[in-house]
Structures are given as structure tokens and as C-alpha cells.
GROMACS .gro file of C-alpha atoms in nm:
model
  418
    1MET     CA    1  22.223  -5.901 -16.130
    2SER     CA    2  22.354  -6.229 -16.033
    3GLU     CA    3  22.559  -6.477 -16.273
    4GLY     CA    4  22.473  -6.824 -16.296
    5THR     CA    5  22.192  -7.053 -16.455
    6THR     CA    6  21.851  -6.873 -16.555
    7GLY     CA    7  21.529  -6.992 -16.733
    8THR     CA    8  21.399  -6.813 -17.033
    9THR     CA    9  21.118  -6.603 -16.932
   10VAL     CA   10  20.830  -6.625 -17.159
   11ARG     CA   11  20.517  -6.404 -17.175
   12ALA     CA   12  20.228  -6.398 -17.408
   13ARG     CA   13  20.073  -6.062 -17.565
   14PHE     CA   14  19.725  -6.096 -17.713
   15ARG     CA   15  19.639  -5.828 -17.981
   16PRO     CA   16  19.311  -5.636 -18.052
   17ARG     CA   17  19.036  -5.812 -18.264
   18SER     CA   18  19.098  -5.672 -18.598
   19SER     CA   19  18.844  -5.536 -18.840
   20LYS     CA   20  18.831  -5.850 -19.050
   21GLU     CA   21  18.787  -6.045 -18.745
   22SER     CA   22  18.401  -6.130 -18.663
   23GLY     CA   23  18.441  -6.476 -18.492
   24GLU     CA   24  18.419  -6.574 -18.107
   25ARG     CA   25  18.677  -6.542 -17.886
   26CYS     CA   26  18.882  -6.827 -17.792
   27VAL     CA   27  19.088  -6.678 -17.461
   28GLU     CA   28  18.985  -6.611 -17.103
   29TYR     CA   29  19.226  -6.459 -16.870
   30VAL     CA   30  19.262  -6.629 -16.526
   31SER     CA   31  19.529  -6.414 -16.390
   32ASP     CA   32  19.793  -6.222 -16.490
   33ASN     CA   33  20.028  -6.536 -16.613
   34THR     CA   34  19.751  -6.786 -16.648
   35ILE     CA   35  19.479  -6.820 -16.943
   36SER     CA   36  19.222  -7.081 -17.083
   37PHE     CA   37  19.256  -7.129 -17.428
   38THR     CA   38  18.937  -7.304 -17.645
   39GLY     CA   39  19.132  -7.485 -17.901
   40PRO     CA   40  19.042  -7.574 -18.265
   41ASP     CA   41  18.873  -7.877 -18.138
   42GLY     CA   42  18.650  -7.686 -17.897
   43ALA     CA   43  18.866  -7.833 -17.590
   44ARG     CA   44  18.965  -7.601 -17.345
   45HIS     CA   45  19.360  -7.550 -17.244
   46THR     CA   46  19.563  -7.386 -16.952
   47PHE     CA   47  19.875  -7.244 -17.052
   48ASN     CA   48  20.077  -7.070 -16.764
   49PHE     CA   49  20.345  -6.838 -16.861
   50ASP     CA   50  20.569  -6.553 -16.680
   51LYS     CA   51  20.336  -6.262 -16.765
   52ILE     CA   52  20.011  -6.256 -16.978
   53TYR     CA   53  19.928  -5.900 -17.172
   54PRO     CA   54  19.550  -5.902 -17.267
   55GLU     CA   55  19.424  -5.693 -17.565
   56GLY     CA   56  19.468  -5.325 -17.510
   57THR     CA   57  19.750  -5.344 -17.286
   58SER     CA   58  19.987  -5.066 -17.392
   59GLN     CA   59  20.354  -5.048 -17.569
   60GLY     CA   60  20.471  -4.872 -17.232
   61ALA     CA   61  20.333  -5.175 -16.991
   62VAL     CA   62  20.496  -5.391 -17.251
   63PHE     CA   63  20.827  -5.259 -17.205
   64SER     CA   64  20.846  -5.155 -16.869
   65ASP     CA   65  20.842  -5.559 -16.771
   66LEU     CA   66  21.177  -5.568 -17.026
   67THR     CA   67  21.403  -5.302 -16.894
   68PHE     CA   68  21.557  -5.556 -16.684
   69VAL     CA   69  21.704  -5.716 -17.021
   70VAL     CA   70  21.829  -5.385 -17.166
   71GLU     CA   71  21.995  -5.290 -16.817
   72ALA     CA   72  22.168  -5.612 -16.834
   73ALA     CA   73  22.337  -5.515 -17.115
   74LEU     CA   74  22.453  -5.227 -16.960
   75ALA     CA   75  22.620  -5.418 -16.681
   76GLY     CA   76  22.784  -5.609 -16.934
   77TYR     CA   77  22.585  -5.946 -16.979
   78ASN     CA   78  22.425  -6.060 -17.328
   79GLY     CA   79  22.073  -6.020 -17.346
   80THR     CA   80  21.802  -6.132 -17.600
   81ILE     CA   81  21.453  -5.993 -17.663
   82MET     CA   82  21.260  -6.223 -17.934
   83ALA     CA   83  20.882  -6.217 -18.077
   84TYR     CA   84  20.725  -6.516 -18.221
   85GLY     CA   85  20.382  -6.586 -18.351
   86GLN     CA   86  20.191  -6.668 -18.666
   87THR     CA   87  20.143  -6.380 -18.927
   88GLY     CA   88  19.972  -6.093 -18.851
   89SER     CA   89  19.984  -6.170 -18.436
   90GLY     CA   90  20.119  -5.837 -18.368
   91LYS     CA   91  20.502  -5.950 -18.343
   92THR     CA   92  20.606  -5.629 -18.526
   93HIS     CA   93  20.402  -5.360 -18.393
   94THR     CA   94  20.512  -5.542 -18.027
   95LEU     CA   95  20.942  -5.487 -18.135
   96LEU     CA   96  20.891  -5.181 -18.369
   97GLY     CA   97  20.530  -5.017 -18.330
   98TYR     CA   98  20.532  -4.658 -18.490
   99VAL     CA   99  20.817  -4.460 -18.458
  100ALA     CA  100  20.606  -4.117 -18.542
  101GLU     CA  101  20.373  -4.185 -18.220
  102PRO     CA  102  20.544  -4.170 -17.902
  103GLU     CA  103  20.250  -4.407 -17.685
  104GLN     CA  104  20.309  -4.636 -17.979
  105LEU     CA  105  20.681  -4.692 -17.973
  106GLY     CA  106  20.765  -5.078 -17.968
  107VAL     CA  107  21.037  -5.244 -17.793
  108VAL     CA  108  21.357  -5.164 -17.965
  109PRO     CA  109  21.307  -4.768 -17.989
  110ARG     CA  110  21.229  -4.738 -17.635
  111ALA     CA  111  21.521  -5.022 -17.575
  112VAL     CA  112  21.726  -4.782 -17.741
  113GLY     CA  113  21.662  -4.479 -17.549
  114HIS     CA  114  21.631  -4.663 -17.225
  115LEU     CA  115  22.018  -4.769 -17.349
  116ALA     CA  116  22.097  -4.390 -17.418
  117GLU     CA  117  21.991  -4.249 -17.077
  118GLY     CA  118  22.139  -4.568 -16.878
  119ILE     CA  119  22.503  -4.477 -17.080
  120GLY     CA  120  22.456  -4.108 -16.979
  121ARG     CA  121  22.377  -4.170 -16.653
  122ALA     CA  122  22.718  -4.399 -16.593
  123ALA     CA  123  22.909  -4.247 -16.747
  124GLU     CA  124  22.819  -3.897 -16.552
  125ARG     CA  125  22.849  -4.117 -16.221
  126GLU     CA  126  23.171  -4.356 -16.337
  127GLY     CA  127  23.331  -4.171 -16.526
  128ALA     CA  128  23.320  -4.434 -16.752
  129GLU     CA  129  23.330  -4.425 -17.152
  130PHE     CA  130  23.087  -4.595 -17.367
  131GLU     CA  131  23.129  -4.677 -17.725
  132VAL     CA  132  22.777  -4.813 -17.890
  133THR     CA  133  22.764  -5.033 -18.220
  134LEU     CA  134  22.462  -5.112 -18.396
  135SER     CA  135  22.390  -5.344 -18.626
  136VAL     CA  136  22.088  -5.458 -18.847
  137VAL     CA  137  22.032  -5.757 -19.078
  138GLU     CA  138  21.743  -5.998 -19.176
  139ILE     CA  139  21.732  -6.377 -19.256
  140TYR     CA  140  21.578  -6.380 -19.598
  141CYS     CA  141  21.512  -6.744 -19.772
  142GLU     CA  142  21.825  -6.844 -19.553
  143ARG     CA  143  22.015  -6.600 -19.670
  144ILE     CA  144  22.188  -6.340 -19.415
  145ASN     CA  145  22.202  -5.976 -19.544
  146ASP     CA  146  22.298  -5.663 -19.394
  147LEU     CA  147  22.025  -5.410 -19.426
  148LEU     CA  148  22.310  -5.143 -19.291
  149TYR     CA  149  22.548  -5.208 -19.606
  150PRO     CA  150  22.593  -4.886 -19.830
  151PHE     CA  151  22.548  -5.026 -20.168
  152PRO     CA  152  22.278  -5.268 -20.189
  153GLY     CA  153  22.178  -5.447 -20.466
  154THR     CA  154  22.592  -5.461 -20.560
  155GLY     CA  155  22.580  -5.877 -20.412
  156ALA     CA  156  22.833  -5.736 -20.133
  157GLY     CA  157  22.679  -5.747 -19.810
  158GLU     CA  158  22.436  -6.055 -19.892
  159ASN     CA  159  22.446  -6.447 -19.781
  160LEU     CA  160  22.662  -6.345 -19.448
  161ALA     CA  161  22.834  -6.608 -19.296
  162VAL     CA  162  22.806  -6.723 -18.902
  163LYS     CA  163  23.109  -6.725 -18.693
  164THR     CA  164  23.212  -6.837 -18.333
  165HIS     CA  165  23.484  -6.615 -18.117
  166ALA     CA  166  23.625  -6.685 -17.810
  167GLU     CA  167  23.524  -6.316 -17.656
  168ARG     CA  168  23.232  -6.216 -17.896
  169GLY     CA  169  23.040  -6.554 -17.929
  170MET     CA  170  22.819  -6.614 -18.227
  171TYR     CA  171  22.862  -6.316 -18.506
  172ILE     CA  172  22.767  -6.236 -18.840
  173GLU     CA  173  23.123  -6.190 -19.044
  174GLY     CA  174  23.086  -5.876 -19.283
  175ALA     CA  175  22.777  -5.742 -19.132
  176THR     CA  176  22.787  -5.369 -19.097
  177GLU     CA  177  22.825  -5.230 -18.710
  178LEU     CA  178  22.762  -4.845 -18.713
  179VAL     CA  179  22.921  -4.670 -18.403
  180VAL     CA  180  22.637  -4.421 -18.258
  181ARG     CA  181  22.670  -4.153 -18.051
  182ASP     CA  182  22.347  -4.082 -17.913
  183GLU     CA  183  21.981  -4.217 -17.868
  184GLN     CA  184  21.893  -3.979 -18.242
  185GLN     CA  185  22.167  -4.135 -18.401
  186MET     CA  186  22.068  -4.528 -18.300
  187VAL     CA  187  21.717  -4.468 -18.418
  188ASP     CA  188  21.819  -4.309 -18.728
  189VAL     CA  189  22.072  -4.597 -18.849
  190MET     CA  190  21.783  -4.832 -18.682
  191THR     CA  191  21.526  -4.691 -18.893
  192ARG     CA  192  21.745  -4.687 -19.199
  193GLY     CA  193  21.805  -5.066 -19.154
  194LEU     CA  194  21.428  -5.143 -19.083
  195ALA     CA  195  21.324  -4.972 -19.424
  196ALA     CA  196  21.524  -5.242 -19.627
  197ARG     CA  197  21.336  -5.518 -19.445
  198SER     CA  198  21.181  -5.791 -19.701
  199VAL     CA  199  20.824  -5.705 -19.687
  200ALA     CA  200  20.502  -5.851 -19.922
  201ALA     CA  201  20.095  -5.839 -19.869
  202THR     CA  202  19.919  -6.147 -19.783
  203SER     CA  203  19.539  -6.194 -19.712
  204MET     CA  204  19.658  -6.249 -19.347
  205ASN     CA  205  19.861  -5.889 -19.326
  206GLU     CA  206  19.921  -5.603 -19.592
  207THR     CA  207  20.266  -5.600 -19.491
  208SER     CA  208  20.377  -5.889 -19.404
  209SER     CA  209  20.766  -5.977 -19.292
  210ARG     CA  210  20.922  -6.191 -19.507
  211SER     CA  211  21.229  -6.203 -19.289
  212HIS     CA  212  21.378  -6.254 -18.938
  213CYS     CA  213  21.506  -5.925 -18.868
  214ILE     CA  214  21.783  -5.897 -18.582
  215VAL     CA  215  21.844  -5.585 -18.459
  216THR     CA  216  22.200  -5.600 -18.224
  217VAL     CA  217  22.334  -5.325 -18.007
  218ARG     CA  218  22.696  -5.408 -17.834
  219VAL     CA  219  22.738  -5.196 -17.553
  220ASP     CA  220  23.122  -5.169 -17.451
  221LYS     CA  221  23.246  -5.001 -17.153
  222THR     CA  222  23.581  -4.887 -17.050
  223SER     CA  223  23.609  -4.801 -16.654
  224ARG     CA  224  23.882  -4.551 -16.524
  225ASP     CA  225  24.111  -4.799 -16.473
  226GLY     CA  226  24.104  -4.933 -16.792
  227SER     CA  227  23.879  -5.244 -16.699
  228GLY     CA  228  23.570  -5.297 -16.922
  229GLN     CA  229  23.292  -5.480 -17.001
  230THR     CA  230  23.080  -5.548 -17.333
  231GLY     CA  231  22.712  -5.583 -17.312
  232LYS     CA  232  22.510  -5.716 -17.612
  233LEU     CA  233  22.146  -5.674 -17.655
  234VAL     CA  234  21.980  -5.863 -17.937
  235MET     CA  235  21.620  -5.777 -18.043
  236VAL     CA  236  21.455  -6.040 -18.300
  237ASP     CA  237  21.093  -5.971 -18.508
  238LEU     CA  238  21.077  -6.335 -18.619
  239ALA     CA  239  20.856  -6.392 -18.948
  240GLY     CA  240  20.540  -6.501 -18.889
  241SER     CA  241  20.462  -6.873 -18.915
  242GLU     CA  242  20.197  -6.934 -19.168
  243ARG     CA  243  19.952  -7.193 -19.343
  244ALA     CA  244  19.958  -7.120 -19.738
  245VAL     CA  245  19.590  -7.200 -19.758
  246ARG     CA  246  19.573  -6.885 -19.512
  247THR     CA  247  19.746  -6.664 -19.626
  248GLY     CA  248  19.674  -6.710 -20.036
  249ALA     CA  249  20.034  -6.695 -20.087
  250ALA     CA  250  20.166  -6.789 -20.456
  251GLY     CA  251  20.472  -6.812 -20.656
  252ALA     CA  252  20.785  -6.660 -20.492
  253THR     CA  253  20.561  -6.556 -20.152
  254LEU     CA  254  20.472  -6.935 -20.143
  255VAL     CA  255  20.847  -7.019 -20.159
  256GLU     CA  256  20.916  -6.746 -19.889
  257GLY     CA  257  20.683  -6.896 -19.662
  258SER     CA  258  20.822  -7.257 -19.732
  259LEU     CA  259  21.149  -7.126 -19.624
  260ILE     CA  260  20.997  -6.940 -19.305
  261ASN     CA  261  20.840  -7.238 -19.217
  262LYS     CA  262  21.158  -7.462 -19.250
  263SER     CA  263  21.336  -7.219 -19.008
  264LEU     CA  264  21.082  -7.167 -18.768
  265SER     CA  265  21.038  -7.548 -18.752
  266CYS     CA  266  21.454  -7.576 -18.717
  267LEU     CA  267  21.389  -7.330 -18.413
  268SER     CA  268  21.117  -7.588 -18.246
  269ASN     CA  269  21.362  -7.873 -18.278
  270VAL     CA  270  21.641  -7.680 -18.107
  271ILE     CA  271  21.397  -7.602 -17.776
  272THR     CA  272  21.269  -7.951 -17.809
  273ALA     CA  273  21.646  -8.064 -17.836
  274LEU     CA  274  21.718  -7.837 -17.512
  275THR     CA  275  21.417  -7.917 -17.287
  276GLU     CA  276  21.424  -8.323 -17.360
  277ASP     CA  277  21.523  -8.544 -17.085
  278THR     CA  278  21.845  -8.724 -17.212
  279ARG     CA  279  21.890  -8.936 -16.912
  280GLY     CA  280  22.274  -8.848 -16.898
  281ARG     CA  281  22.306  -8.923 -17.251
  282PRO     CA  282  22.458  -8.646 -17.484
  283ARG     CA  283  22.249  -8.365 -17.589
  284HIS     CA  284  22.270  -8.266 -17.911
  285VAL     CA  285  22.123  -7.972 -18.050
  286PRO     CA  286  22.076  -7.920 -18.413
  287TYR     CA  287  22.197  -7.513 -18.423
  288ARG     CA  288  22.317  -7.583 -18.788
  289ASP     CA  289  22.042  -7.694 -18.953
  290SER     CA  290  21.907  -7.334 -19.031
  291LYS     CA  291  22.097  -6.974 -19.022
  292LEU     CA  292  21.807  -6.850 -18.771
  293THR     CA  293  21.885  -7.124 -18.511
  294ARG     CA  294  22.324  -7.075 -18.549
  295VAL     CA  295  22.253  -6.706 -18.514
  296LEU     CA  296  22.054  -6.767 -18.198
  297GLN     CA  297  22.272  -7.014 -18.043
  298ASP     CA  298  22.384  -6.758 -17.774
  299SER     CA  299  22.035  -6.686 -17.693
  300LEU     CA  300  21.909  -7.049 -17.674
  301GLY     CA  301  22.144  -7.259 -17.444
  302GLY     CA  302  22.359  -7.026 -17.459
  303THR     CA  303  22.508  -6.702 -17.214
  304SER     CA  304  22.217  -6.459 -17.287
  305ARG     CA  305  21.935  -6.348 -17.067
  306THR     CA  306  21.628  -6.440 -17.301
  307VAL     CA  307  21.301  -6.300 -17.315
  308LEU     CA  308  21.050  -6.470 -17.554
  309ILE     CA  309  20.698  -6.269 -17.601
  310ILE     CA  310  20.424  -6.529 -17.783
  311CYS     CA  311  20.240  -6.320 -18.021
  312CYS     CA  312  19.850  -6.429 -18.020
  313SER     CA  313  19.537  -6.340 -18.174
  314PRO     CA  314  19.229  -6.401 -17.954
  315VAL     CA  315  18.977  -6.519 -18.226
  316ARG     CA  316  18.858  -6.845 -18.287
  317GLU     CA  317  18.936  -6.826 -18.611
  318ASN     CA  318  19.299  -6.824 -18.580
  319ALA     CA  319  19.280  -7.083 -18.291
  320ALA     CA  320  19.504  -7.364 -18.456
  321GLU     CA  321  19.810  -7.118 -18.516
  322THR     CA  322  19.736  -6.974 -18.165
  323MET     CA  323  19.750  -7.313 -17.994
  324SER     CA  324  20.078  -7.381 -18.194
  325SER     CA  325  20.252  -7.091 -18.054
  326LEU     CA  326  20.112  -7.117 -17.709
  327ARG     CA  327  20.252  -7.465 -17.706
  328PHE     CA  328  20.596  -7.332 -17.840
  329GLY     CA  329  20.610  -7.093 -17.565
  330SER     CA  330  20.533  -7.346 -17.291
  331ARG     CA  331  20.845  -7.559 -17.424
  332ALA     CA  332  21.046  -7.252 -17.440
  333LYS     CA  333  21.042  -7.196 -17.072
  334GLY     CA  334  21.261  -7.490 -16.989
  335VAL     CA  335  21.526  -7.376 -17.181
  336GLN     CA  336  21.820  -7.273 -16.934
  337ASN     CA  337  22.108  -7.019 -17.026
  338THR     CA  338  22.442  -6.961 -16.832
  339VAL     CA  339  22.494  -6.617 -16.779
  340SER     CA  340  22.790  -6.400 -16.684
  341VAL     CA  341  22.939  -6.080 -16.763
  342ASN     CA  342  23.168  -6.000 -17.014
  343THR     CA  343  23.479  -5.876 -16.891
  344ARG     CA  344  23.804  -5.721 -17.017
  345HIS     CA  345  24.066  -5.702 -16.737
  346SER     CA  346  24.285  -5.373 -16.741
  347PRO     CA  347  24.679  -5.415 -16.766
  348GLU     CA  348  24.720  -5.349 -16.355
  349GLN     CA  349  24.465  -5.664 -16.307
  350LEU     CA  350  24.619  -5.876 -16.567
  351GLN     CA  351  24.944  -5.774 -16.384
  352ARG     CA  352  24.815  -5.911 -16.054
  353LEU     CA  353  24.676  -6.219 -16.224
  354LEU     CA  354  25.027  -6.318 -16.365
  355ASP     CA  355  25.171  -6.220 -16.059
  356GLN     CA  356  24.955  -6.431 -15.845
  357ALA     CA  357  24.979  -6.753 -16.105
  358LYS     CA  358  25.365  -6.689 -16.091
  359THR     CA  359  25.356  -6.692 -15.670
  360ARG     CA  360  25.148  -7.000 -15.700
  361LEU     CA  361  25.390  -7.202 -15.942
  362ALA     CA  362  25.686  -7.109 -15.710
  363GLN     CA  363  25.472  -7.268 -15.420
  364MET     CA  364  25.406  -7.564 -15.627
  365GLY     CA  365  25.790  -7.574 -15.726
  366ALA     CA  366  25.854  -7.553 -15.373
  367GLU     CA  367  25.644  -7.843 -15.271
  368LEU     CA  368  25.748  -8.082 -15.529
  369ALA     CA  369  26.078  -8.002 -15.432
  370ALA     CA  370  26.016  -8.096 -15.067
  371ALA     CA  371  25.848  -8.409 -15.163
  372ARG     CA  372  26.161  -8.512 -15.383
  373ALA     CA  373  26.327  -8.466 -15.073
  374ALA     CA  374  26.150  -8.626 -14.835
  375LEU     CA  375  26.089  -8.968 -15.101
  376ALA     CA  376  26.515  -8.935 -15.163
  377ALA     CA  377  26.562  -8.962 -14.750
  378ALA     CA  378  26.320  -9.262 -14.750
  379GLY     CA  379  26.526  -9.423 -15.036
  380LEU     CA  380  26.259  -9.359 -15.300
  381GLU     CA  381  26.212  -9.180 -15.609
  382LEU     CA  382  25.932  -8.991 -15.723
  383PRO     CA  383  25.802  -9.153 -16.073
  384ALA     CA  384  25.811  -8.941 -16.422
  385PRO     CA  385  25.519  -8.882 -16.566
  386PRO     CA  386  25.412  -9.150 -16.799
  387ALA     CA  387  25.443  -8.922 -17.135
  388ALA     CA  388  25.806  -8.795 -16.973
  389ALA     CA  389  25.895  -9.147 -16.892
  390ALA     CA  390  25.819  -9.275 -17.307
  391ALA     CA  391  26.020  -8.992 -17.400
  392ALA     CA  392  26.298  -9.079 -17.202
  393ALA     CA  393  26.291  -9.399 -17.290
  394ALA     CA  394  26.248  -9.363 -17.652
  395ALA     CA  395  26.567  -9.110 -17.637
  396GLY     CA  396  26.766  -9.391 -17.462
  397VAL     CA  397  26.795  -9.188 -17.116
  398THR     CA  398  26.836  -9.404 -16.811
  399GLY     CA  399  26.908  -9.318 -16.502
  400GLU     CA  400  26.780  -9.002 -16.345
  401THR     CA  401  26.495  -8.816 -16.530
  402SER     CA  402  26.613  -8.566 -16.735
  403ALA     CA  403  26.363  -8.275 -16.853
  404VAL     CA  404  26.215  -8.338 -17.203
  405LEU     CA  405  26.237  -8.004 -17.402
  406PRO     CA  406  26.003  -7.932 -17.642
  407PRO     CA  407  26.136  -7.860 -18.022
  408ALA     CA  408  26.257  -7.494 -18.104
  409LEU     CA  409  26.006  -7.274 -18.259
  410PRO     CA  410  26.099  -7.041 -18.580
  411GLN     CA  411  26.247  -6.741 -18.533
  412GLN     CA  412  25.913  -6.536 -18.583
  413GLN     CA  413  25.687  -6.764 -18.326
  414GLN     CA  414  25.936  -6.755 -18.064
  415GLN     CA  415  25.943  -6.335 -18.078
  416ALA     CA  416  25.558  -6.394 -18.018
  417VAL     CA  417  25.578  -6.619 -17.739
  418VAL     CA  418  25.543  -6.410 -17.398
   0.00000   0.00000   0.00000
């Protein structure tokens, strides 16, 4: 796997026609990555994605195209798999599936199993040690809630804040991160968290997800020499975009839908900002407009290998929502991320880096001394840096340049300086 700039991978998956749908189809599959789509106005549109999954595509076939993201996390990269689409388009089925039926397992449980197998092979092959932690949160009505918090309903573990860390990147402060030892523990923890997710019945989906759900697996690897890597796999089941007139939402469910649409609109605005031509002007990306976009900052325009799965209906009655989803996916293809391995140096490696820095510093000192000597021989003098000269003038120092020392640190701070 290579480091550098990479585009967002976008794939479109069409679910089978449901028992409630009797309208005509609106999609034709031209090739593995091209569809011809009939919009709500009857006009034909062509869309190209990295992969198209027609109705009937198995869960295993979808996941087999995503293993590179999981393996990237094992290698110390950040990876994101995200499902987007209208209510009832198959997002939750794609990501979660049915744990009780092996053939119907979704991306998340399959990814957990793939991670466990990869860790076992790497530990045996390299003698490395691994620590895996798992967190499950939801963004519900613009509040981040910890779905693994052991005492729900107490107020703690709710309305958590998003923070930035120099090494970890974006993280949710206070979210429970449980250490999991094997695949079964991973599945048990994940299942427990997902069971607490907010759902409600609508006319389009009997168990419509009313929140964005985010499962994060962090893989910390320590090699025999003490060096290490930390990979992160983020899997996001976005709440469905919806129109109240279609879903029959009312009361609290209507309010939920309004806030869902608002956060998805903010997500669309971020995609637009990341892909528009600024003609050299500074780019402003409105990540802070919603909790969702703030949490996904590493995944969109950040440091993650990101795959977006656009989930769609194949029938004409949903053409307007499907068209909106396909256009969103087309824009997202232009989002560029800069990926690199998250490394942690061993003590020996840090010492080597320190020795190299000291050697280079000594070389630069020798070069500076030689330059001063050459100038002195020519009757010239090396000018002091502007800041040092100004400080010397303010202190009334004349003649030869004197070193300007910083004020002494308090004793406690001095002890902390290496």
C-alpha cells in the first residue's frame, strides 16, 4: 500500500424491488461501472462509478471489494466505509445485514472477522502484539451518544464533544472504547451497541434508523523492536435522507427527519466545498456546521482511505431520491484524501533520529563558523538575524553580536525540558 493523495472510491448498490413496489424500473446496467438512469422527469442520465452492484448482488460480493480498506487499517492507515441513500434503500442491510444468517452478514461483521484473521496471521508471522478497541456511537438530533455506555439513561455518555488530537486525529471525547480480544468479543460488543440505536417506523421502512451510527475499530500494533502502527477503521451507517410527505412522519419523528436532512445537507455542502474549483483562493470547508461533518473530517478531505456506497432503489416511484443520491456520489468522487501510515517509533529509532539531528546541527555549526572566518578574513562581518539585532539594540548592546538568552523558566518547567 502506498502513501500519498488518493480519491474517494464510490460504488452504487441497487436493492431488489420490495413487495410494496409495483412501479416500473428506472435503471439499466450498461457495464460494471456505468448505469443509465431515468430521472423523475423521464430524461435519461448516465452515471459512472468505481463499481455498480445490481439487484441480487450478494453481501459477500460487496464485501470482497472492500477488503483493501480493512487491510489498510491493519497496515496502520485510516480507513472509512460509509453508506448513503434515502430511507429504505438498503444502507443498514449493506453495512450490518443479519448476524444470525452467515450469508446475510453485512460489511461491519465481515470486516470484524477479516480484521481478526489478519491480526492472527500477522501476530504469528511477525511476532507482533496487537490491541484492538471498539466504539459505537450515534448522532441523534445533533447529539453524539455513546451506545456502549454501561449506564444508559443517566445523562452521562450523551451529547459528547468532538476533539482533535495531534496523533489520533478527530475523536469523540468520553466515548467508551472497549478492548476486544477476539472476533467473538468484537461481534458481541458491536451487537450490544447497535441494539441501543434509535429507530422508528415510517411508511417507507418499519425500522427506519433515526440516527447516524458510527462503528470505529482501532488497531494498535507493537513490533518486537518496540515500534508500532495505529490503524483506524470507521464504518458509518448514515440515517436516510427523506421527504416527510413520503415517509408519513409526524411529531417527534418529523423533527428527527428534519434534523437528519439538515446534517445530510451539511455533508453535501462539505463535499461541494472539497470539490469546487477555488481558482487558487483559500478553500473553506464547513466541517463545523454539524456534528456529522465534524466527526467525518478525517474521512472527507483528510487522511483516510474512504469508500462511499450509494444505496439506491431501482423503481420509478423513488426516482427523485435516487437521482439525488447518485448526484451526491458523483460529486464525492472528486474528494481527495492524503493517506499515510500512523507510525510510532521505538526508543532505538528515536535515539537514532536524535543522533542524526545532533550530527546535522554540529555540521551546520561548523559551516557557520567557517563562513564567519571567511568573512572576517575579508574584513567583513556576518550580520545578526533581525530579531537578535533588535533585541541587542533594545538592550544597549553594541559592537560584537551577543547571544540573547530567553528568560529563565520556572523550576518545574525546567525539569520538564529535555
